XYZ file of C-alpha atoms in Angstrom:
702
model
C 0.106 0.028 -0.121
C 2.849 2.518 0.957
C 4.331 1.696 -2.419
C 1.003 2.270 -4.178
C 0.572 5.677 -2.157
C 4.088 6.894 -3.211
C 3.658 7.569 -6.993
C 0.103 9.143 -6.323
C 1.738 11.760 -3.797
C 4.359 12.408 -6.348
C 1.827 12.892 -9.238
C -0.115 15.274 -7.074
C 2.818 17.354 -6.159
C 3.635 17.448 -9.908
C 0.259 18.763 -10.612
C 0.458 21.366 -7.969
C 4.034 22.551 -9.155
C 2.805 22.734 -12.761
C -0.359 24.530 -11.728
C 1.788 27.119 -9.735
C 4.127 27.500 -12.595
C 1.283 28.127 -14.999
C -0.187 30.870 -12.637
C 3.259 32.512 -12.289
C 3.846 32.421 -15.954
C 0.506 34.015 -16.498
C 1.246 36.630 -13.909
C 4.577 37.260 -15.816
C 2.643 37.438 -19.097
C 0.208 40.051 -17.765
C 3.282 42.168 -16.289
C 5.115 42.050 -19.432
C 1.843 42.926 -21.420
C 1.033 46.046 -19.455
C 2.850 48.782 -20.994
C 5.376 50.575 -18.761
C 4.515 54.194 -18.470
C 7.243 56.423 -19.916
C 8.301 59.547 -17.956
C 6.569 62.743 -19.345
C 8.800 65.620 -20.338
C 9.538 68.406 -17.937
C 7.404 70.899 -19.549
C 4.472 68.473 -19.427
C 5.003 67.974 -15.806
C 5.074 71.719 -15.097
C 1.883 72.206 -17.053
C 0.244 69.515 -14.715
C 1.720 70.881 -11.681
C 0.454 74.530 -12.601
C -3.021 73.183 -13.436
C -3.242 71.461 -9.997
C -1.872 74.366 -8.094
C -4.282 76.867 -9.607
C -7.259 74.487 -9.246
C -6.285 74.099 -5.610
C -5.903 77.649 -5.081
C -9.195 78.467 -6.799
C -10.916 75.905 -4.734
C -9.603 77.119 -1.322
C -10.174 80.746 -2.401
C -13.715 80.099 -3.307
C -14.223 78.510 0.133
C -12.684 81.308 2.015
C -14.768 83.930 0.148
C -17.946 82.063 0.609
C -17.328 81.932 4.305
C -16.616 85.640 4.430
C -19.633 86.616 2.376
C -21.771 84.495 4.847
C -20.120 86.463 7.807
C -20.709 89.879 6.138
C -24.107 89.052 5.092
C -25.011 87.831 8.385
C -23.892 91.091 10.124
C -25.471 93.312 7.574
C -28.908 91.349 8.114
C -28.982 91.291 11.852
C -26.506 94.115 13.022
C -25.015 91.196 15.257
C -22.000 93.059 16.771
C -24.238 96.017 17.845
C -26.886 93.817 19.639
C -27.163 93.056 23.434
C -26.634 89.301 24.184
C -30.065 88.660 24.559
C -30.967 89.911 21.007
C -28.021 87.784 19.592
C -29.440 84.732 21.062
C -32.868 85.527 19.512
C -31.411 86.001 16.130
C -29.099 82.959 16.618
C -32.168 80.579 17.056
C -30.409 77.627 18.338
C -28.733 75.933 21.083
C -25.005 76.269 21.871
C -25.065 75.721 25.683
C -24.676 72.149 26.477
C -27.349 70.712 28.864
C -27.285 67.241 30.284
C -29.353 67.420 33.227
C -33.056 67.411 34.714
C -33.179 71.196 34.646
C -34.321 71.476 30.900
C -37.645 69.704 30.675
C -39.953 69.483 33.835
C -40.357 66.038 35.316
C -37.896 64.506 32.671
C -34.224 63.760 32.805
C -32.808 63.790 29.205
C -29.570 63.101 27.622
C -29.388 66.335 25.849
C -26.255 65.270 23.938
C -27.968 62.270 22.417
C -31.550 63.656 22.070
C -30.664 66.965 20.700
C -27.478 65.545 18.631
C -25.353 68.114 20.387
C -22.080 66.431 19.386
C -21.100 69.504 17.220
C -21.525 71.669 20.211
C -19.574 69.325 22.369
C -16.793 69.414 19.833
C -17.093 73.206 19.534
C -16.789 73.686 23.357
C -13.823 71.471 23.536
C -12.009 73.379 20.781
C -13.026 76.661 22.450
C -11.205 75.674 25.655
C -8.373 74.035 24.187
C -7.374 76.796 21.884
C -7.587 79.468 24.457
C -10.274 81.283 22.662
C -12.236 81.895 25.831
C -9.861 85.012 26.446
C -10.267 86.281 23.007
C -13.665 85.709 21.572
C -17.240 85.562 22.832
C -18.668 81.899 22.615
C -21.392 82.720 20.168
C -18.838 84.331 17.653
C -16.516 81.342 17.995
C -19.467 79.000 17.292
C -20.614 80.936 14.263
C -17.196 81.313 12.783
C -16.863 77.425 12.918
C -20.305 76.967 11.079
C -19.358 79.566 8.475
C -15.948 77.860 8.247
C -17.570 74.653 7.477
C -19.770 76.234 4.946
C -16.687 77.184 3.071
C -15.379 73.718 3.208
C -18.624 72.447 1.854
C -18.361 74.867 -1.179
C -14.640 73.765 -1.506
C -15.643 70.060 -1.681
C -18.330 70.650 -4.400
C -15.552 72.610 -6.268
C -13.319 69.529 -6.155
C -15.945 66.879 -6.907
C -16.897 68.857 -10.106
C -13.245 69.338 -11.072
C -12.444 65.542 -10.603
C -15.316 64.638 -12.967
C -14.701 67.070 -15.623
C -10.924 67.446 -15.411
C -11.052 71.250 -15.314
C -11.124 73.552 -12.189
C -13.447 75.870 -14.493
C -16.272 73.514 -13.630
C -15.608 74.137 -10.032
C -15.767 77.821 -10.421
C -19.183 77.344 -12.163
C -20.428 75.274 -9.358
C -19.569 77.683 -6.728
C -21.241 80.526 -8.774
C -24.505 78.391 -9.217
C -24.430 77.489 -5.510
C -24.117 80.989 -4.139
C -26.635 82.480 -6.508
C -29.258 79.865 -5.730
C -28.299 79.828 -2.072
C -32.140 80.257 -1.291
C -32.513 76.622 -2.482
C -29.022 75.182 -1.551
C -28.750 76.111 1.968
C -30.523 77.266 5.126
C -27.492 78.727 6.792
C -28.739 82.348 6.573
C -32.047 81.575 8.393
C -30.811 79.083 11.029
C -27.275 78.726 11.737
C -27.147 75.861 14.295
C -29.334 73.308 12.053
C -27.617 69.860 12.279
C -27.430 69.764 8.524
C -25.152 73.009 8.530
C -22.676 70.926 10.389
C -23.160 67.548 8.675
C -23.603 68.292 5.029
C -19.866 69.982 4.495
C -18.570 66.277 5.729
C -21.002 64.468 3.414
C -19.621 66.800 0.491
C -16.097 65.702 1.531
C -17.154 62.230 1.510
C -18.663 62.376 -2.116
C -15.426 64.050 -3.413
C -13.315 61.256 -1.800
C -15.578 58.656 -3.169
C -15.671 60.349 -6.731
C -11.648 60.175 -6.811
C -11.755 56.638 -5.554
C -14.004 55.234 -8.168
C -11.840 56.755 -11.030
C -10.166 53.942 -13.075
C -7.048 55.681 -13.724
C -6.141 56.312 -9.893
C -3.034 55.153 -8.583
C -2.321 53.196 -5.295
C -1.484 56.223 -3.236
C -4.565 58.090 -4.489
C -6.889 55.295 -3.699
C -5.398 55.121 -0.240
C -5.714 58.675 0.349
C -9.335 58.707 -0.902
C -10.311 55.731 1.170
C -8.807 57.413 4.314
C -10.619 60.712 3.705
C -13.958 58.729 2.977
C -13.652 56.703 6.250
C -12.982 59.904 8.185
C -15.754 62.003 6.576
C -18.482 59.077 6.679
C -17.854 58.691 10.522
C -18.085 62.317 11.263
C -21.032 62.738 9.034
C -22.875 60.170 11.127
C -22.012 61.654 14.282
C -23.209 65.036 13.231
C -26.676 64.302 12.105
C -29.084 61.855 13.438
C -30.773 61.216 9.933
C -27.376 60.800 8.138
C -27.775 57.057 7.901
C -30.853 57.336 5.642
C -28.835 59.630 3.246
C -26.075 57.087 3.411
C -28.551 54.293 2.546
C -29.293 55.998 -0.620
C -25.677 56.334 -1.487
C -25.223 52.618 -0.699
C -28.012 51.766 -3.004
C -26.562 53.850 -5.720
C -23.305 51.902 -5.325
C -25.184 48.613 -5.334
C -26.667 49.660 -8.721
C -23.260 50.619 -9.809
C -21.804 47.470 -8.938
C -24.542 45.536 -10.712
C -23.695 47.652 -13.953
C -19.999 48.188 -13.807
C -18.239 45.152 -13.078
C -14.632 46.601 -12.908
C -15.144 48.481 -9.582
C -16.689 45.676 -7.652
C -13.845 45.351 -5.169
C -13.548 49.091 -4.672
C -17.455 49.255 -4.064
C -17.257 46.660 -1.506
C -14.299 48.415 0.286
C -16.869 51.402 0.630
C -19.319 48.896 2.308
C -16.627 48.093 4.783
C -16.292 51.801 5.811
C -20.096 51.908 6.333
C -19.987 48.873 8.641
C -16.943 50.500 10.573
C -18.702 53.877 10.923
C -21.969 52.256 12.022
C -20.679 50.371 14.979
C -18.213 52.952 15.987
C -21.135 55.594 16.057
C -23.403 52.940 17.840
C -20.726 52.832 20.620
C -20.037 56.400 20.922
C -23.630 57.572 20.538
C -24.662 56.061 23.932
C -25.430 52.722 22.102
C -27.771 54.406 19.757
C -30.069 51.575 18.608
C -31.383 53.467 15.563
C -28.187 52.819 14.002
C -28.564 49.041 14.362
C -32.055 49.081 12.970
C -31.211 51.428 10.101
C -31.924 50.308 6.461
C -28.164 51.011 5.814
C -26.882 48.342 7.978
C -29.158 45.904 6.684
C -28.586 46.760 3.220
C -24.616 46.497 3.720
C -24.813 43.345 5.572
C -27.053 41.660 2.797
C -24.501 43.090 0.325
C -21.597 41.377 1.846
C -23.444 38.125 2.322
C -24.551 37.951 -1.270
C -20.783 38.735 -2.174
C -19.733 35.524 -0.246
C -22.367 33.580 -1.738
C -21.657 34.604 -5.434
C -20.261 32.047 -7.708
C -17.389 32.551 -9.890
C -18.824 32.364 -13.487
C -17.477 33.533 -16.840
C -18.523 37.100 -17.610
C -20.764 37.732 -20.611
C -22.397 34.178 -20.527
C -25.907 33.475 -20.063
C -25.324 31.964 -16.695
C -23.472 35.143 -15.639
C -26.655 37.390 -16.642
C -29.212 34.936 -14.655
C -26.726 35.048 -11.582
C -26.751 38.856 -11.660
C -30.601 38.680 -11.428
C -30.518 36.216 -8.820
C -27.982 38.324 -6.810
C -30.146 41.547 -7.162
C -33.179 39.546 -5.874
C -31.008 37.985 -2.954
C -29.761 41.528 -1.739
C -33.440 43.022 -1.879
C -34.981 39.993 -0.003
C -31.928 39.924 2.454
C -32.147 43.563 3.260
C -35.842 43.637 4.089
C -35.460 40.268 6.053
C -32.420 41.478 8.017
C -34.181 44.712 8.855
C -37.412 42.986 10.307
C -35.271 40.662 12.399
C -33.329 43.485 13.760
C -36.306 45.320 14.633
C -37.712 42.271 16.491
C -34.842 41.681 18.626
C -33.321 45.133 18.952
C -35.330 47.655 21.306
C -35.771 50.793 19.660
C -38.131 53.841 19.850
C -36.355 56.452 17.514
C -37.964 57.559 14.320
C -41.087 55.316 14.607
C -43.037 58.417 14.054
C -41.279 58.995 10.581
C -42.885 55.721 9.232
C -46.232 56.725 10.198
C -45.681 60.129 8.522
C -44.547 58.621 5.301
C -47.628 56.349 5.380
C -49.925 59.419 5.656
C -47.843 61.365 3.288
C -48.169 58.840 0.478
C -51.898 58.009 0.970
C -51.303 54.727 2.669
C -53.139 55.567 5.663
C -55.405 58.276 7.046
C -55.164 59.877 10.738
C -56.726 62.607 12.766
C -53.540 62.805 14.974
C -52.565 66.437 15.531
C -48.797 65.512 15.505
C -49.142 63.704 12.033
C -51.359 66.413 10.573
C -49.076 69.207 11.867
C -45.933 67.640 10.372
C -47.790 67.257 6.979
C -48.653 70.889 6.918
C -45.210 72.095 7.451
C -44.057 73.931 4.248
C -40.752 71.955 4.104
C -42.577 68.640 4.140
C -44.701 69.800 1.120
C -44.177 69.227 -2.444
C -41.816 71.996 -3.974
C -43.482 74.983 -5.344
C -43.355 76.399 -8.833
C -41.173 79.250 -7.513
C -38.582 76.784 -6.811
C -38.294 75.691 -10.263
C -38.615 79.133 -11.766
C -35.591 80.259 -9.593
C -33.484 77.556 -10.895
C -34.396 78.298 -14.497
C -33.843 81.966 -14.113
C -30.266 81.098 -13.245
C -29.845 78.976 -16.146
C -29.167 75.934 -13.732
C -32.085 73.729 -14.491
C -31.966 73.631 -18.042
C -28.346 72.708 -18.154
C -28.861 70.183 -15.480
C -31.469 68.444 -17.310
C -29.347 68.382 -20.722
C -26.437 66.983 -18.797
C -28.490 64.334 -16.937
C -30.332 63.137 -20.175
C -26.963 62.732 -22.096
C -25.262 60.937 -19.071
C -28.209 58.666 -18.515
C -28.581 57.600 -22.222
C -25.051 57.002 -22.528
C -24.918 54.964 -19.231
C -27.954 52.919 -20.584
C -25.996 52.466 -24.023
C -23.147 51.046 -22.207
C -25.191 48.775 -19.850
C -27.215 47.289 -22.856
C -23.864 46.538 -24.615
C -22.804 44.783 -21.617
C -25.890 42.801 -21.429
C -25.389 41.642 -25.150
C -22.008 40.648 -24.331
C -20.222 43.014 -26.372
C -16.567 43.839 -25.441
C -15.851 47.314 -24.265
C -12.506 49.165 -23.846
C -11.258 49.166 -20.470
C -9.750 52.731 -20.622
C -12.170 55.290 -21.942
C -10.681 58.178 -24.254
C -11.958 61.418 -25.341
C -12.482 60.285 -28.730
C -14.662 57.226 -27.886
C -17.432 59.683 -26.696
C -18.715 57.271 -24.016
C -19.229 59.250 -20.772
C -21.663 56.763 -19.454
C -18.953 54.239 -19.081
C -17.206 55.922 -16.398
C -17.855 54.455 -12.908
C -18.038 57.651 -11.152
C -20.403 59.118 -13.735
C -22.662 56.136 -13.199
C -22.668 56.612 -9.485
C -23.547 60.229 -9.819
C -26.442 59.799 -12.196
C -27.996 57.176 -10.147
C -27.502 59.164 -6.885
C -28.909 62.455 -8.407
C -32.037 60.671 -9.695
C -32.842 59.109 -6.308
C -32.177 62.440 -4.372
C -34.145 64.307 -7.109
C -37.200 61.972 -6.795
C -37.365 62.273 -3.096
C -36.912 66.344 -3.404
C -39.950 66.185 -5.765
C -42.026 64.999 -2.961
C -40.647 66.624 0.033
C -39.258 70.302 -0.371
C -36.910 70.214 2.658
C -34.980 67.841 0.679
C -34.101 70.136 -1.863
C -31.157 71.290 0.200
C -29.668 67.881 -0.564
C -30.385 67.862 -4.083
C -29.980 71.228 -5.438
C -26.113 71.511 -4.497
C -25.756 68.176 -6.415
C -27.566 69.839 -9.282
C -24.982 72.766 -9.356
C -22.203 70.295 -9.329
C -23.465 67.977 -12.053
C -24.573 70.782 -14.472
C -21.213 72.535 -14.145
C -19.308 69.255 -14.659
C -21.432 68.487 -17.659
C -21.040 71.881 -19.473
C -17.352 71.916 -18.823
C -16.578 68.333 -19.805
C -15.444 67.686 -23.287
C -16.256 64.022 -23.123
C -19.991 64.953 -22.723
C -19.831 67.170 -25.870
C -18.167 64.375 -27.824
C -20.704 61.840 -26.750
C -23.329 64.232 -27.897
C -21.714 64.777 -31.291
C -21.137 61.034 -31.930
C -24.961 60.718 -31.510
C -25.445 63.586 -34.019
C -22.856 62.131 -36.260
C -21.288 65.500 -36.938
C -18.952 65.390 -39.840
C -18.428 69.013 -40.922
C -16.247 69.885 -37.800
C -14.160 67.317 -35.960
C -16.197 66.335 -32.887
C -13.224 66.591 -30.406
C -12.020 70.005 -31.477
C -15.685 71.371 -31.339
C -16.161 69.754 -27.865
C -12.940 71.435 -26.652
C -13.992 74.661 -27.917
C -17.569 74.448 -26.279
C -16.242 73.059 -23.167
C -14.425 76.550 -22.665
C -16.857 78.734 -24.504
C -20.211 77.548 -22.986
C -19.204 77.855 -19.174
C -17.391 81.173 -20.058
C -20.800 82.742 -21.627
C -22.671 81.267 -18.679
C -20.340 82.871 -16.237
C -20.451 86.259 -17.924
C -24.135 86.113 -17.881
C -24.405 85.168 -14.271
C -21.873 87.863 -13.369
C -23.875 90.679 -15.115
C -27.152 89.632 -13.742
C -26.554 88.357 -10.222
C -23.233 90.190 -9.027
C -24.942 93.454 -8.475
C -27.652 91.846 -6.630
C -24.977 90.177 -4.246
C -23.361 93.564 -3.624
C -26.514 95.195 -3.007
C -27.230 92.623 -0.147
C -23.890 93.169 1.419
C -24.409 97.014 1.221
C -27.867 97.188 2.301
C -28.608 97.503 6.094
C -31.312 95.183 7.176
C -32.969 95.310 10.664
C -33.983 92.360 12.914
C -36.993 93.927 14.869
C -38.796 91.768 17.419
C -39.227 93.990 20.406
C -42.022 92.025 21.859
C -39.981 88.830 22.294
C -37.019 90.867 23.737
C -39.307 92.382 26.263
C -40.846 88.964 27.096
C -37.346 87.370 27.741
C -36.270 90.158 29.582
C -39.487 90.146 32.012
C -38.862 86.506 32.602
C -35.098 87.103 33.502
C -36.054 89.921 35.901
C -39.520 88.886 37.452
C -39.949 85.192 37.225
C -38.731 82.884 40.002
C -35.633 80.880 39.315
C -37.674 77.668 39.820
C -40.274 78.671 37.705
C -41.554 76.282 34.844
C -43.145 77.748 31.782
C -45.459 76.262 29.171
C -46.439 77.296 25.807
C -45.565 76.341 22.115
C -42.462 74.205 21.539
C -40.777 76.983 19.352
C -41.179 79.459 22.092
C -40.349 77.080 24.786
C -36.897 76.446 23.003
C -36.219 80.127 22.718
C -36.937 80.731 26.356
C -34.755 77.772 27.404
C -31.801 79.199 25.298
C -32.187 82.964 26.105
C -33.110 82.790 29.993
C -32.179 79.142 30.980
C -35.609 78.703 32.761
C -37.048 75.294 32.889
C -39.845 74.597 30.283
C -42.513 71.783 29.719
C -41.593 70.829 26.063
C -38.966 71.453 23.304
C -39.051 71.499 19.484
C -37.820 68.040 19.306
C -39.574 65.438 17.068
C -37.579 62.276 17.627
C -38.875 61.360 20.993
C -42.378 60.009 21.640
C -42.852 61.377 24.937
C -41.853 64.779 23.970
C -44.313 64.637 20.905
C -47.058 63.622 23.505
C -46.066 66.741 25.648
C -46.229 68.950 22.623
C -49.755 67.893 21.631
C -50.954 68.279 25.232
C -49.600 71.578 25.677
C -50.897 72.818 22.437
C -54.408 72.099 23.818
C -54.369 75.877 25.197
C -55.443 76.861 21.589
C -58.193 74.300 21.388
C -61.897 74.380 22.673
C -61.538 72.841 26.051
C -62.438 73.787 29.407
C -60.526 75.874 31.828
C -60.416 72.890 34.170
C -58.936 70.611 31.554
C -56.204 72.922 30.578
C -55.361 73.491 34.118
C -54.995 69.725 34.913
C -52.695 69.239 31.827
C -50.504 72.019 32.855
C -50.295 71.177 36.445
C -49.399 67.557 35.527
C -46.159 68.927 34.077
C -45.479 71.155 37.081
C -45.986 74.233 35.051
C -46.105 77.730 36.903
C -46.593 80.040 33.944
C -48.630 79.853 30.738
C -47.732 82.043 27.695
C -50.327 82.320 25.129
C -49.010 83.582 21.587
C -51.429 85.918 19.700
C -49.827 84.805 16.440
C -51.135 81.178 16.966
C -54.510 82.115 18.616
C -55.477 84.396 15.833
C -53.777 82.564 12.992
C -54.949 83.461 9.469
C -53.077 80.765 7.438
C -53.308 80.470 3.610
C -54.167 76.802 4.075
C -57.329 76.865 6.406
C -56.892 73.235 7.432
C -53.307 73.710 8.602
C -53.917 76.144 11.255
C -52.873 74.893 14.671
C -56.448 75.357 16.262
C -57.998 73.746 13.073
C -55.918 70.520 13.414
C -56.669 70.543 17.261
C -60.333 70.667 16.521
C -60.062 67.804 14.241
C -57.899 65.736 16.640
C -60.400 66.509 19.327
C -63.446 65.743 17.366
C -64.782 69.299 17.404
C -65.015 69.343 13.722
C -67.275 66.880 11.574
C -67.544 66.873 7.876
C -70.951 66.229 6.472
C -71.732 66.151 2.601
C -68.592 68.498 2.101
C -69.478 71.289 4.860
C -67.355 71.229 8.098
C -69.651 71.628 11.267
C -68.018 72.949 14.569
C -69.357 71.985 17.910
C -68.107 72.432 21.424
C -69.673 73.344 24.825
C -66.457 75.617 25.445
C -65.018 78.526 23.582
C -61.472 78.542 22.516
C -59.275 78.531 25.548
C -56.741 81.360 24.266
C -59.675 83.694 23.625
C -61.722 83.050 26.569
C -58.618 83.378 29.078
C -58.088 86.878 27.895
C -61.392 88.094 29.030
C -60.889 87.687 32.763
C -63.983 85.964 33.824
C -65.016 83.004 35.887
C -63.968 79.974 35.742
C -60.878 81.253 33.878
C -59.710 83.656 36.497
C -60.161 81.075 39.039
C -57.295 78.956 37.562
C -55.088 81.618 35.787
C -53.855 85.049 36.646
C -52.517 87.461 34.022
C -49.132 88.951 35.185
C -47.562 90.151 31.933
C -48.675 91.131 28.313
C -47.635 92.853 25.350
C -48.840 92.944 21.694
C -47.718 89.298 21.047
C -47.681 87.554 24.360
C -49.918 87.077 27.376
C -48.246 85.485 30.360
C -50.694 83.864 33.074
C -49.606 82.457 36.423
C -51.129 79.183 37.094
C -52.708 79.378 40.601
C -51.688 76.756 43.232
C -54.785 77.809 45.275
C -57.934 77.950 43.285
C -60.431 80.694 44.473
C -63.846 80.183 42.915
C -65.450 83.670 42.148
C -68.917 84.281 40.848
């Protein structure tokens, strides 16, 4: 037996040696086949260096100029430096003082850092102390400076992304111009500085810029490592800055999944991005006080499904019928696994976050009906409505929308052309040249086309999402008009023969953006200068008087009740405890908000008194703007929504019938008659606000 086994072992060893030799020979053949790049002449290297240097200088300068513009505009609009501290806080409209105790909301201890997503403020406070800025600058100016600086980084990242896609920094300049001109639709920085998106989106823009460079086919190893590192850092930071970031990353992951399905060459790179998602999710889960919302997020389910599908994928020859069938099976498997994993995670992981979002979406898309005050109030918010015609008109007047549609159509059709060729099994060149006119074959272009279509589809339903989509529109439109490859693709379809397509494309890629830039300069630059020169006035004396009265007259232990927006301002400006806050990610706070809003409903004085005392409130503030609200949409006024929720409005044959035993509380309490004066005593009022002390001892008067 031993003698028989000897020859077989030797035979196996010979086969292994032969197979290894064959592999080595194949590798050597590949290495020998690959052309060795010749060193470029010195003048060519100098031109490349000069081009990169000027582009980087232009990108950084654009970001710095935009940050300085925001600072100057903010000062002119609010006269910020000439205001008292109290007035600055009112115009600031946000939270910069970190609170993590039981002195914010009555009868409730909250983790303010987690519930209010105050990680940016936490970082800003550390930087403020570590840099010694507390001896040089006031906290509010330091905070605003950081946010405006991030907006400069935001613009720089958009510049770089457009530059990477088109190959010319002229596209970056046009991107910045369109972004600033359409800033009403690209950012909310002018109206509310501390919004989480103002902290988060600059990092997301950096992540997109890094991803764009990473997906390019002609990137060297060092470039890939740099892009991968920048992607990891910006993805994690983006996730820490905004509680809804994982939804946006889910759209990005879905875009990459479709890219992986269409573009076979970038599969390994795409799966490296999936690993970055996994790392960022689990690190964010640990550092965000074990945030269960990240574990039940659709992003985690999708990425895990994609990795599992990759492990189960069989190695088959590309272009065959079996390979095409396997692609379809893989797509179905990923979709099924994603839904299944998400359901399983929600069954085993306790979570409460964002449950109201699903209910809102059901009502928004007509899948459900509700009389719930909170859901209907959210549906009535302007930012959650479909975009108005004015939005599209503004984009058209700046010439942004027409060029975006043109670029998107060309890139999409070229992408579909490449996909159909691959489905048919036709061989395509690995490296795409300018003469090929195949812009839809580049992986980074495929990704951006898919991503902008997904974002645009959502922005057409919810207007608030336009602040995610419109910057993308600026970047994609600028890339297209400045890209010779896009013009060559168009001319190839038109079969232009009178002029060489490449020559004409090079001319148009310089002429068209130059003409656009000059027209934008002529029309919009004077307006920007006028805005900077014009002194605007922030005038809200009633709110200033209210805050001053609270700080001077109210007891330190007092608890105030009123609308969530006003309570947030009171907490910020005075530090007094309140009954509610304008937060919509906590079910208990949502119930509180609805209960406190009952002061504008048709309920008895006793009912309102019981609600307010259940939250240990000492003072009630009635806002005349809400009580006597005259809205453009009648069914969206707070008092109308409360009447519907409380059953005080019945619709019969198209007519609305109102009935209640009591008058509207906010009106009746102002008249000062029994039983209202038994429960509430007016202690302060002005044109906008009426403050009532909630009586601890009820005296019944006739």
